[in-house]
Amino acid sequence: MLKSANIKLLLVSWSCLAALSQAKSYGSPDLDIDNDNSIATIESTVDPFESCKIYCNGTLLHTIQMAKPPLFSDSKTFVDMTLKYSPDKTLEDFNAMMEAKNQQPSREDLKNFIKEYFGDKGTELESWVPSDWKENPSFVDRISDPDLKQWGVQLNDIWKKLGRKMKDDVIKSPQNYSIIPVPNPVIVPGGRFIEFYYWDSYWIIRGLLYSEMYSTARGMIENFLSIVERIGFIPNGGRVYYHGRSQPPLLTGMVKSYVDFTNDDQFAINALKLLEHEFNFFLNNRAVSVNNHTLCIYSDSSEGPRPESYSEDVNTAASFDSDEKKEHLYTQIKAAAESGMDFSTRWFISEDGTNAGNLSNLSTTSIVPVDLNAYMFWNAKLIAEFYSKAGNIKKVTEYEEKAGEFLLGIQEVLWNEEAGCWLDYDIENKKSRNYFVPTNLSPLWVKAYNISDSENISAKIMAYIEKNKLDTYPGGVPNTLAAQNEQWDFPNVWAPMQYILVEGLNNLNTPEAKNMSMKWATRWVKSNFKAYTDHLDMYEKYDAQVFGGHGTGGEYDVQTGFGWSNGVIIEWLSKHGRDISTGSGSGASASRVMSVVGVAAVTIVALIAGRVLW
Ligand SMILES: *[C@@H]1O[C@H](CO)[C@@H](O)[C@H](O)[C@H]1NC(C)=O
Ligand SMILES: *[C@@H]1O[C@H](CO)[C@@H](O)[C@H](O)[C@H]1NC(C)=O
Ligand SMILES: *[C@@H]1O[C@H](CO)[C@@H](O)[C@H](O)[C@H]1NC(C)=O
Ligand SMILES: *[C@@H]1O[C@H](CO)[C@@H](O)[C@H](O)[C@H]1NC(C)=O
Ligand SMILES: *[C@@H]1O[C@H](CO)[C@@H](O)[C@H](O)[C@H]1NC(C)=O
Ligand SMILES: *[C@@H]1O[C@H](CO)[C@@H](O)[C@H](O)[C@H]1NC(C)=O
Ligand SMILES: *[C@@H]1O[C@H](CO)[C@@H](O)[C@H](O)[C@H]1NC(C)=O
Ligand SMILES: *[C@@H]1O[C@H](CO)[C@@H](O)[C@H](O)[C@H]1NC(C)=O
């Protein structure tokens, strides 16, 4: 049932939006990049999900991903491989092979089939050095401490390593790839995440804007707009196998960031129809009614296990005895992935209504999340703001009303007076979930609260921080206080969550909250710097308990690179670089880095000395 709704949405999106792309031909696929204010997109006669036949479900996927022992050490490898022939031919030949082997192929048979029909993973992407990359963006000049200044230069260098561009053939023959074609190059998170991800890109794009890479940032935003135009919403990441789930909706926030940096109001105005479309995707597919308030939940519209973690999900569901229960669990798993927090006790509901249990207790769709509703409020506010730039008063009123409705729902359903904070709400047990997650404070970040009430809210939030001892961790504020070995649980700390806390407290604008905000920003910068000087890497996640420690746990090894971590540090070095000092004052940590980094360091020494050698 959900499935057909999704397909209908696709058709609707095509027909409604056809008008938008004004008389562009539907002939041979072509790449259309504009330098003016129109938005680059891709047109293709190929169904954007043609390769789903291979990568999303079916016997081929099942057989290969369930081979024992596994054919790949990371389940994501197979679904990132390219096709050597069309999906139909591949399936036909696979079925013939299965028949010839009596439906019992050996591991060797499968290996041979993969060798003959699939190319290496990731070969559709090429390294790309952003053409707007700058050696010395001005944020570096705003950093006083010489060690931090040098680090800023090195973080800026990392953008060059994370740049990726799709080969032309992806746009010509998207059916041969799991990757979703986009018109412009991208900055990827790094590690096993070799394609773009939706919510990661918010912090990556802000980092790019602070690094003065406006056209790379804009290109990434255009990619997302182009995806909304073709697909109707933004999948979790740039692969067809993410087709049933999105991620926290931050596209409108990305447009806002771009416009704040460039004053290019027309860009926001041109994006409006697609931003509205994405807002409506959530409203039409993710809404629930709680105590007469319409609020949104994270969910998913596909069937089966996650293609990129197939055997893991089959194992998680093994304790359920019916296909219906297994399918229900798969939805809960994919909905947790849509939240970005895969996985966490945040989404467990035990039999007695607590957050105890394991992955089999995931009940994501029964939990009304604070962050998603705060983002829905924010999106409506920003869409109203962009419509006011366009002079469309009717639409301004419409979206202000929608924002007001979300605000009321957030106040009435998610604010918990006893806890003195917003809390996720459990629909099954009709109660707040009084467990700390940084997203509990997300309304502060997007100002989804009554601003006239700031003083009272500040007093309550400061008491909440005190009560939960959130200021006691040397390595940053942990994601939850539950240690269950899931990667979005204690003691792991994530850059975007530190960002939400720090920026949110700063918004409250009381001396206590501003103080805490600055303290946490400083601690985060210094702890990341320590990890960097120890290992010369930026991490996907860090460790609350260890100053300079990095994270572990979850489904895969900790990844380095790392897009959103770099973005947050660059923004805070830019905003607070005059006031943060590593305390060594001697450049001692810097010299350790320099001995390894070598050539780049020569440039940096010159920079610190205020001389320009090039
Ligand atoms: C795969 O999913 C699609 C819908 O997304 C469905 O139409 C198709 O029947 C499924 N195929 C198999 C083999 O289960
Ligand atoms: C891609 O797919 C087309 C048809 O679907 C096929 O003819 C072509 O050989 C494939 N290209 C590559 C490089 O595999
Ligand atoms: C919801 O609205 C209906 C109709 O307006 C009303 O009868 C009901 O009492 C309301 N429920 C709550 C929980 O406010
Ligand atoms: C989860 O815990 C239950 C017992 O409550 C157990 O039967 C099941 O195997 C566990 N599942 C996973 C995936 O660990
Ligand atoms: C988790 O779910 C399993 C399967 O439904 C159930 O047996 C178990 O009791 C649940 N765990 C908790 C802590 O409620
Ligand atoms: C906002 O707070 C002010 C001051 O406490 C109060 O007068 C007003 O009614 C509140 N507005 C809403 C919509 O709750
Ligand atoms: C704010 O706090 C003060 C003191 O606790 C209280 O008198 C006042 O009613 C509160 N205002 C609101 C809008 O809650
Ligand atoms: C701010 O923090 C400093 C040191 O942590 C403390 O001495 C000072 O009292 C704080 N100010 C406020 C207004 O909380």
Coordinates of C-alpha atoms in Angstrom, one line a residue, residues 117-595:
Y117 CA 28.6 -8.9 -14.7
F118 CA 29.8 -6.3 -12.2
G119 CA 32.6 -3.7 -12.2
D120 CA 34.4 -2.4 -9.1
K121 CA 32.5 -0.3 -6.6
G122 CA 32.8 3.4 -6.8
T123 CA 34.4 3.4 -10.3
E124 CA 31.6 5.7 -11.6
L125 CA 33.1 8.5 -9.5
E126 CA 36.3 10.3 -10.1
S127 CA 38.4 12.5 -7.8
W128 CA 37.7 16.1 -8.4
V129 CA 39.6 19.2 -7.2
P130 CA 37.0 21.9 -6.7
S131 CA 37.7 24.7 -9.2
D132 CA 36.8 27.3 -6.6
W133 CA 39.1 25.9 -3.9
K134 CA 41.3 28.6 -2.4
E135 CA 44.7 28.3 -0.8
N136 CA 44.0 30.8 1.9
P137 CA 40.3 31.5 2.6
S138 CA 39.8 34.5 4.9
F139 CA 38.5 32.4 7.8
V140 CA 42.2 31.4 8.4
D141 CA 43.0 35.0 9.1
R142 CA 40.5 35.1 11.8
I143 CA 42.3 32.5 13.9
S144 CA 44.9 33.8 16.4
D145 CA 46.5 30.6 17.8
P146 CA 49.3 29.5 15.4
D147 CA 48.5 25.8 15.9
L148 CA 44.8 26.3 15.2
K149 CA 45.6 28.5 12.2
Q150 CA 47.7 25.8 10.7
W151 CA 45.0 23.2 11.4
G152 CA 42.5 25.5 9.6
V153 CA 44.7 25.5 6.5
Q154 CA 44.9 21.7 6.6
L155 CA 41.2 21.3 7.0
N156 CA 40.7 23.5 4.0
D157 CA 43.1 21.2 2.1
I158 CA 40.9 18.2 2.9
W159 CA 38.1 19.6 0.7
K160 CA 40.3 18.6 -2.3
K161 CA 40.4 15.0 -1.1
L162 CA 36.7 14.7 -0.7
G163 CA 35.7 16.1 -4.1
R164 CA 34.0 13.7 -6.5
K165 CA 32.6 14.0 -10.0
M166 CA 30.5 11.5 -11.8
K167 CA 31.7 10.0 -15.1
D168 CA 29.7 11.1 -18.1
D169 CA 28.4 7.6 -18.7
V170 CA 26.4 7.8 -15.4
I171 CA 24.3 10.5 -16.9
K172 CA 24.0 8.7 -20.3
S173 CA 23.3 5.2 -18.8
P174 CA 22.0 5.6 -15.3
Q175 CA 20.5 2.1 -15.5
N176 CA 24.0 0.7 -15.2
Y177 CA 24.7 2.2 -11.8
S178 CA 23.3 2.3 -8.3
I179 CA 24.4 5.9 -8.0
I180 CA 21.8 8.7 -8.7
P181 CA 23.1 11.0 -11.3
V182 CA 23.4 14.7 -10.4
P183 CA 24.5 17.6 -12.6
N184 CA 27.3 19.0 -10.4
P185 CA 30.4 17.6 -8.5
V186 CA 30.0 17.0 -4.8
I187 CA 32.0 16.8 -1.6
V188 CA 31.4 13.4 0.1
P189 CA 31.7 12.6 3.8
G190 CA 34.7 10.2 3.3
G191 CA 35.6 6.6 4.3
R192 CA 32.9 4.1 3.2
F193 CA 30.6 7.0 2.4
I194 CA 31.8 7.5 -1.2
E195 CA 28.7 9.3 -2.4
F196 CA 26.8 12.3 -1.2
Y197 CA 24.5 12.1 1.9
Y198 CA 21.6 14.3 2.5
W199 CA 21.9 15.8 6.0
D200 CA 25.7 15.5 6.1
S201 CA 25.7 18.0 3.3
Y202 CA 24.2 20.8 5.4
W203 CA 27.4 21.0 7.5
I204 CA 29.6 20.3 4.5
I205 CA 28.0 23.2 2.6
R206 CA 28.4 25.6 5.5
G207 CA 32.1 24.6 5.8
L208 CA 32.4 25.3 2.0
L209 CA 30.7 28.7 2.4
Y210 CA 33.1 29.6 5.2
S211 CA 35.9 28.4 2.9
E212 CA 34.6 30.8 0.2
M213 CA 33.8 27.9 -2.2
Y214 CA 30.5 29.4 -3.2
S215 CA 30.1 27.6 -6.5
T216 CA 30.8 24.1 -5.1
A217 CA 28.3 24.8 -2.4
R218 CA 25.7 26.0 -4.9
G219 CA 26.3 23.1 -7.1
M220 CA 25.6 20.7 -4.3
I221 CA 22.3 22.5 -3.5
E222 CA 21.4 22.4 -7.2
N223 CA 22.0 18.7 -7.2
F224 CA 19.5 18.2 -4.4
L225 CA 16.9 20.5 -6.1
S226 CA 17.4 18.5 -9.2
I227 CA 16.7 15.3 -7.3
V228 CA 13.5 16.7 -5.8
E229 CA 12.5 17.6 -9.4
R230 CA 13.1 14.1 -10.7
I231 CA 12.3 11.9 -7.7
G232 CA 9.9 14.0 -5.6
F233 CA 12.1 13.9 -2.4
I234 CA 15.7 13.5 -1.4
P235 CA 16.8 10.0 -0.6
N236 CA 19.0 9.4 2.4
G237 CA 22.1 9.3 0.1
G238 CA 22.9 9.3 -3.6
R239 CA 22.1 5.7 -4.4
V240 CA 18.9 4.2 -5.8
Y241 CA 18.8 1.7 -2.9
Y242 CA 17.9 4.5 -0.5
H243 CA 14.6 5.0 -2.4
G244 CA 12.2 4.5 0.5
R245 CA 13.8 6.9 3.0
S246 CA 15.0 10.5 3.2
Q247 CA 17.0 12.1 6.0
P248 CA 16.4 15.1 8.3
P249 CA 15.1 17.7 5.8
L250 CA 17.7 20.4 5.7
L251 CA 17.6 21.4 2.0
T252 CA 15.7 24.6 2.7
G253 CA 18.3 25.4 5.4
M254 CA 21.1 24.9 2.9
V255 CA 19.5 27.4 0.5
K256 CA 19.1 29.8 3.5
S257 CA 22.9 29.4 4.2
Y258 CA 23.8 30.0 0.6
V259 CA 21.6 33.2 0.4
D260 CA 23.0 34.5 3.7
F261 CA 26.5 34.2 2.3
T262 CA 25.9 35.5 -1.2
N263 CA 22.8 37.7 -0.9
D264 CA 21.6 35.9 -4.0
D265 CA 17.8 36.2 -3.2
Q266 CA 16.9 35.1 -6.7
F267 CA 18.4 31.7 -6.1
A268 CA 16.0 31.1 -3.2
I269 CA 13.1 32.5 -5.1
N270 CA 13.8 30.1 -8.0
A271 CA 14.1 27.2 -5.7
L272 CA 10.8 27.8 -4.0
K273 CA 8.6 25.4 -5.9
L274 CA 10.9 22.5 -5.2
L275 CA 11.4 23.5 -1.6
E276 CA 7.6 23.5 -1.2
H277 CA 7.5 20.2 -2.9
E278 CA 9.9 18.6 -0.4
F279 CA 8.0 20.2 2.5
N280 CA 4.8 18.6 1.2
F281 CA 6.6 15.2 0.7
F282 CA 7.0 15.1 4.5
L283 CA 3.6 16.5 5.2
N284 CA 1.9 13.9 2.8
N285 CA 4.0 10.9 3.7
R286 CA 5.2 11.4 7.3
A287 CA 2.4 13.1 9.2
V288 CA 0.6 11.7 12.2
S289 CA -2.0 13.2 14.4
V290 CA -1.3 13.5 18.1
N291 CA -3.8 15.1 20.4
N292 CA -5.2 16.9 17.4
H293 CA -1.8 18.3 16.3
T294 CA -0.3 17.3 13.0
L295 CA 3.3 16.3 13.6
C296 CA 5.8 14.3 11.6
I297 CA 7.7 11.0 12.2
Y298 CA 10.6 9.4 10.4
S299 CA 9.5 6.5 8.2
D300 CA 10.1 4.5 5.0
S301 CA 8.1 3.4 2.1
S302 CA 10.1 0.4 0.7
E303 CA 9.9 -3.3 1.4
G304 CA 12.6 -5.6 2.7
P305 CA 15.9 -5.3 4.5
R306 CA 18.3 -2.4 3.8
P307 CA 20.0 -3.4 0.6
E308 CA 23.3 -2.0 1.8
S309 CA 23.1 -3.9 5.2
Y310 CA 21.0 -6.8 4.0
S311 CA 22.3 -9.8 6.0
E312 CA 22.6 -7.6 9.1
D313 CA 18.9 -6.8 8.9
V314 CA 17.9 -10.4 8.1
N315 CA 19.7 -11.4 11.3
T316 CA 18.1 -8.7 13.3
A317 CA 14.7 -9.9 12.2
A318 CA 15.5 -13.6 12.7
S319 CA 13.8 -13.8 16.1
F320 CA 10.4 -12.8 14.5
D321 CA 8.3 -15.7 13.3
S322 CA 6.2 -14.1 10.6
D323 CA 7.0 -12.2 7.4
E324 CA 4.7 -9.5 8.6
K325 CA 6.6 -8.9 11.8
K326 CA 9.9 -9.0 9.9
E327 CA 8.6 -6.5 7.4
H328 CA 7.5 -4.3 10.3
L329 CA 11.0 -4.4 11.8
Y330 CA 12.6 -3.6 8.4
T331 CA 10.4 -0.5 8.3
Q332 CA 11.6 0.5 11.8
I333 CA 15.2 0.0 10.8
K334 CA 14.9 2.1 7.7
A335 CA 13.0 4.8 9.5
A336 CA 15.8 5.0 12.1
A337 CA 18.2 5.3 9.1
E338 CA 16.0 8.2 7.8
S339 CA 16.5 10.0 11.2
G340 CA 20.2 9.9 10.6
M341 CA 20.6 8.2 14.0
D342 CA 21.1 4.6 12.9
F343 CA 21.2 3.2 15.4
S344 CA 20.3 4.4 18.9
T345 CA 18.3 3.5 22.0
R346 CA 16.5 6.7 21.1
W347 CA 14.4 4.5 18.8
F348 CA 13.9 1.5 21.1
I349 CA 10.6 0.9 22.9
S350 CA 10.7 -2.0 25.3
E351 CA 7.6 -4.0 26.3
D352 CA 7.3 -1.7 29.4
G353 CA 7.7 1.5 27.5
T354 CA 11.3 2.3 28.2
N355 CA 14.4 2.6 25.9
A356 CA 15.7 -0.9 26.9
G357 CA 16.2 -3.7 24.4
N358 CA 18.1 -4.2 21.2
L359 CA 17.6 -3.6 17.5
S360 CA 14.6 -5.9 17.4
N361 CA 12.9 -3.4 19.7
L362 CA 13.2 -0.5 17.2
S363 CA 9.9 1.4 17.0
T364 CA 10.9 4.5 15.2
T365 CA 7.5 5.2 13.6
S366 CA 5.9 5.2 17.1
I367 CA 8.1 8.1 18.2
V368 CA 7.4 11.7 17.4
P369 CA 10.9 13.2 17.1
V370 CA 11.6 16.7 18.4
D371 CA 14.2 17.5 15.6
L372 CA 12.0 16.6 12.6
N373 CA 9.2 18.8 13.8
A374 CA 11.5 21.6 14.6
Y375 CA 12.9 21.3 11.0
M376 CA 9.4 21.3 9.6
F377 CA 8.7 24.5 11.5
W378 CA 11.9 26.0 10.2
N379 CA 11.3 25.0 6.6
A380 CA 7.9 26.6 6.7
K381 CA 9.4 29.8 8.2
L382 CA 12.1 29.9 5.6
I383 CA 9.7 29.2 2.7
A384 CA 7.6 32.1 4.0
E385 CA 10.7 34.3 4.2
F386 CA 11.7 33.4 0.6
Y387 CA 8.1 34.1 -0.6
S388 CA 8.3 37.5 1.0
K389 CA 11.4 38.2 -1.0
A390 CA 9.3 37.2 -4.0
G391 CA 6.5 39.6 -2.9
N392 CA 4.0 36.7 -2.7
I393 CA 1.9 37.7 0.3
K394 CA -0.6 35.0 -0.1
K395 CA 2.1 32.3 0.2
V396 CA 3.8 34.1 3.0
T397 CA 0.6 33.9 5.0
E398 CA 0.1 30.3 4.1
Y399 CA 3.5 29.2 5.2
E400 CA 3.5 31.4 8.4
E401 CA 0.3 29.5 9.3
K402 CA 1.9 26.2 8.7
A403 CA 4.9 27.2 10.8
G404 CA 2.5 28.4 13.5
E405 CA 0.8 25.0 13.5
F406 CA 4.1 23.1 13.9
L407 CA 5.1 25.5 16.7
L408 CA 1.9 24.9 18.6
G409 CA 2.3 21.1 18.2
I410 CA 5.9 21.4 19.4
Q411 CA 4.7 23.4 22.5
E412 CA 1.7 21.2 23.3
V413 CA 3.0 17.7 22.5
L414 CA 6.8 17.8 22.7
W415 CA 7.6 20.4 25.4
N416 CA 7.6 18.7 28.8
E417 CA 7.2 21.1 31.7
E418 CA 8.4 18.5 34.3
A419 CA 11.7 17.8 32.5
G420 CA 12.0 21.4 31.5
C421 CA 12.9 20.5 27.9
W422 CA 11.4 19.2 24.7
L423 CA 11.2 15.4 24.6
D424 CA 10.4 12.8 21.9
Y425 CA 6.8 11.5 22.3
D426 CA 5.9 7.8 22.4
I427 CA 2.6 7.4 20.5
E428 CA 2.1 3.8 21.6
N429 CA 2.4 4.5 25.3
K430 CA 1.1 8.1 25.1
K431 CA 3.9 9.6 27.0
S432 CA 7.1 11.7 26.7
R433 CA 10.4 9.8 26.4
N434 CA 12.5 11.3 29.1
Y435 CA 15.9 10.4 27.7
F436 CA 18.6 12.9 26.8
V437 CA 19.4 13.3 23.1
P438 CA 21.0 16.5 21.8
T439 CA 18.0 16.9 19.4
N440 CA 15.8 17.5 22.5
L441 CA 17.3 21.0 22.3
S442 CA 16.9 21.4 18.5
P443 CA 14.0 23.9 18.8
L444 CA 16.6 26.3 20.2
W445 CA 18.7 26.0 17.0
V446 CA 15.8 26.8 14.6
K447 CA 14.0 29.1 17.1
A448 CA 10.9 26.9 17.2
Y449 CA 9.8 28.4 20.5
N450 CA 8.1 31.5 21.8
I451 CA 10.9 34.0 21.7
S452 CA 9.2 36.2 24.3
D453 CA 9.6 33.3 26.7
S454 CA 13.4 33.0 26.2
E455 CA 14.3 33.8 29.8
N456 CA 12.1 31.2 31.3
I457 CA 13.1 28.6 28.7
S458 CA 16.8 29.4 29.3
A459 CA 16.4 28.8 33.1
K460 CA 14.7 25.5 32.5
I461 CA 17.2 24.4 29.8
M462 CA 20.2 25.3 32.0
A463 CA 18.6 23.2 34.8
Y464 CA 18.1 20.3 32.4
I465 CA 21.8 20.5 31.4
E466 CA 22.8 20.5 35.0
K467 CA 20.5 17.7 36.0
N468 CA 21.8 15.5 33.1
K469 CA 25.4 16.5 33.9
L470 CA 25.9 17.3 30.2
D471 CA 28.7 19.7 31.0
T472 CA 30.9 17.0 32.6
Y473 CA 32.3 15.3 29.6
P474 CA 35.8 16.1 28.4
G475 CA 35.2 15.0 24.8
G476 CA 31.9 16.7 24.1
V477 CA 28.2 16.1 24.9
P478 CA 27.4 12.4 24.3
N479 CA 24.5 11.5 22.0
T480 CA 22.6 9.6 24.7
L481 CA 23.3 8.6 28.3
A482 CA 22.6 4.9 27.5
A483 CA 25.7 2.8 26.7
Q484 CA 24.3 0.0 24.4
N485 CA 27.1 -0.2 21.9
E486 CA 25.0 1.4 19.2
Q487 CA 26.9 4.1 17.3
W488 CA 24.4 6.9 18.2
D489 CA 24.6 6.1 21.9
F490 CA 26.9 6.8 24.8
P491 CA 29.8 7.6 24.7
N492 CA 29.8 8.7 21.1
V493 CA 29.7 12.4 20.2
W494 CA 28.8 13.7 16.8
A495 CA 29.7 17.1 15.3
P496 CA 26.2 18.0 14.0
M497 CA 24.8 17.4 17.4
Q498 CA 27.4 19.6 19.1
Y499 CA 26.5 22.2 16.5
I500 CA 22.8 22.1 17.3
L501 CA 23.5 22.4 21.0
V502 CA 26.0 25.2 20.7
E503 CA 24.1 27.3 18.1
G504 CA 20.8 26.7 20.0
L505 CA 22.2 27.9 23.3
N506 CA 23.7 30.9 21.6
N507 CA 20.3 31.8 20.2
L508 CA 18.7 31.8 23.6
N509 CA 20.8 34.9 24.2
T510 CA 20.9 34.8 28.0
P511 CA 24.3 35.2 29.6
E512 CA 24.2 31.6 31.1
A513 CA 23.3 30.0 27.8
K514 CA 25.8 32.0 25.8
N515 CA 28.5 31.1 28.3
M516 CA 27.7 27.4 28.0
S517 CA 27.5 27.7 24.2
M518 CA 31.0 29.2 24.0
K519 CA 32.4 26.7 26.5
W520 CA 31.1 23.8 24.5
A521 CA 32.3 25.2 21.2
T522 CA 35.8 25.8 22.6
R523 CA 35.9 22.3 24.2
W524 CA 34.9 20.7 20.9
V525 CA 37.4 22.6 18.8
K526 CA 40.2 21.7 21.2
S527 CA 39.2 18.1 21.5
N528 CA 39.0 17.6 17.8
F529 CA 42.4 19.4 17.5
K530 CA 43.9 16.9 20.0
A531 CA 42.6 13.9 18.0
Y532 CA 43.9 15.5 14.8
T533 CA 47.4 16.1 16.2
D534 CA 47.5 12.5 17.6
H535 CA 46.2 10.8 14.4
L536 CA 46.2 13.3 11.6
D537 CA 42.6 12.5 10.9
M538 CA 39.2 14.0 11.3
Y539 CA 36.7 11.5 12.5
E540 CA 33.1 10.7 11.8
K541 CA 32.4 10.6 15.6
Y542 CA 34.3 11.2 18.8
D543 CA 34.3 10.0 22.4
A544 CA 32.7 12.0 25.2
Q545 CA 34.8 10.4 27.9
V546 CA 38.2 11.1 26.4
F547 CA 39.5 14.5 25.5
G548 CA 40.8 14.0 21.9
G549 CA 39.3 10.5 21.7
H550 CA 37.4 9.2 18.7
G551 CA 34.3 7.0 18.5
T552 CA 33.7 3.2 18.0
G553 CA 30.8 0.8 18.0
G554 CA 27.9 0.2 15.6
E555 CA 27.7 -1.6 12.3
Y556 CA 31.0 -0.6 10.8
D557 CA 34.5 0.8 11.8
V558 CA 34.9 4.4 12.6
Q559 CA 35.3 6.4 9.4
T560 CA 37.7 9.3 8.7
G561 CA 37.6 12.2 6.4
F562 CA 35.2 13.7 7.5
G563 CA 32.8 16.1 5.9
W564 CA 30.5 17.3 8.6
S565 CA 33.2 17.2 11.3
N566 CA 35.4 19.5 9.1
G567 CA 32.5 21.8 8.3
V568 CA 31.6 22.4 12.0
I569 CA 35.3 23.1 13.0
I570 CA 35.8 25.5 10.1
E571 CA 32.7 27.4 11.1
W572 CA 33.7 27.7 14.7
L573 CA 37.3 28.5 13.9
S574 CA 35.9 31.3 11.7
K575 CA 33.5 32.5 14.4
H576 CA 35.6 32.1 17.5
G577 CA 39.1 31.7 16.2
R578 CA 40.2 35.0 17.8
D579 CA 39.2 33.7 21.2
I580 CA 40.3 30.1 21.3
S581 CA 43.8 29.1 22.2
T582 CA 45.3 25.6 22.4
G583 CA 47.3 26.8 25.4
S584 CA 50.6 25.6 24.2
G585 CA 51.3 29.0 22.6
S586 CA 54.6 27.7 21.2
G587 CA 53.4 25.9 18.1
A588 CA 54.6 22.7 19.7
S589 CA 51.7 20.6 18.5
A590 CA 52.0 22.2 15.2
S591 CA 55.5 21.1 14.7
R592 CA 54.4 17.4 15.2
V593 CA 51.9 17.9 12.5
M594 CA 54.4 19.6 10.3
S595 CA 56.9 16.9 10.5

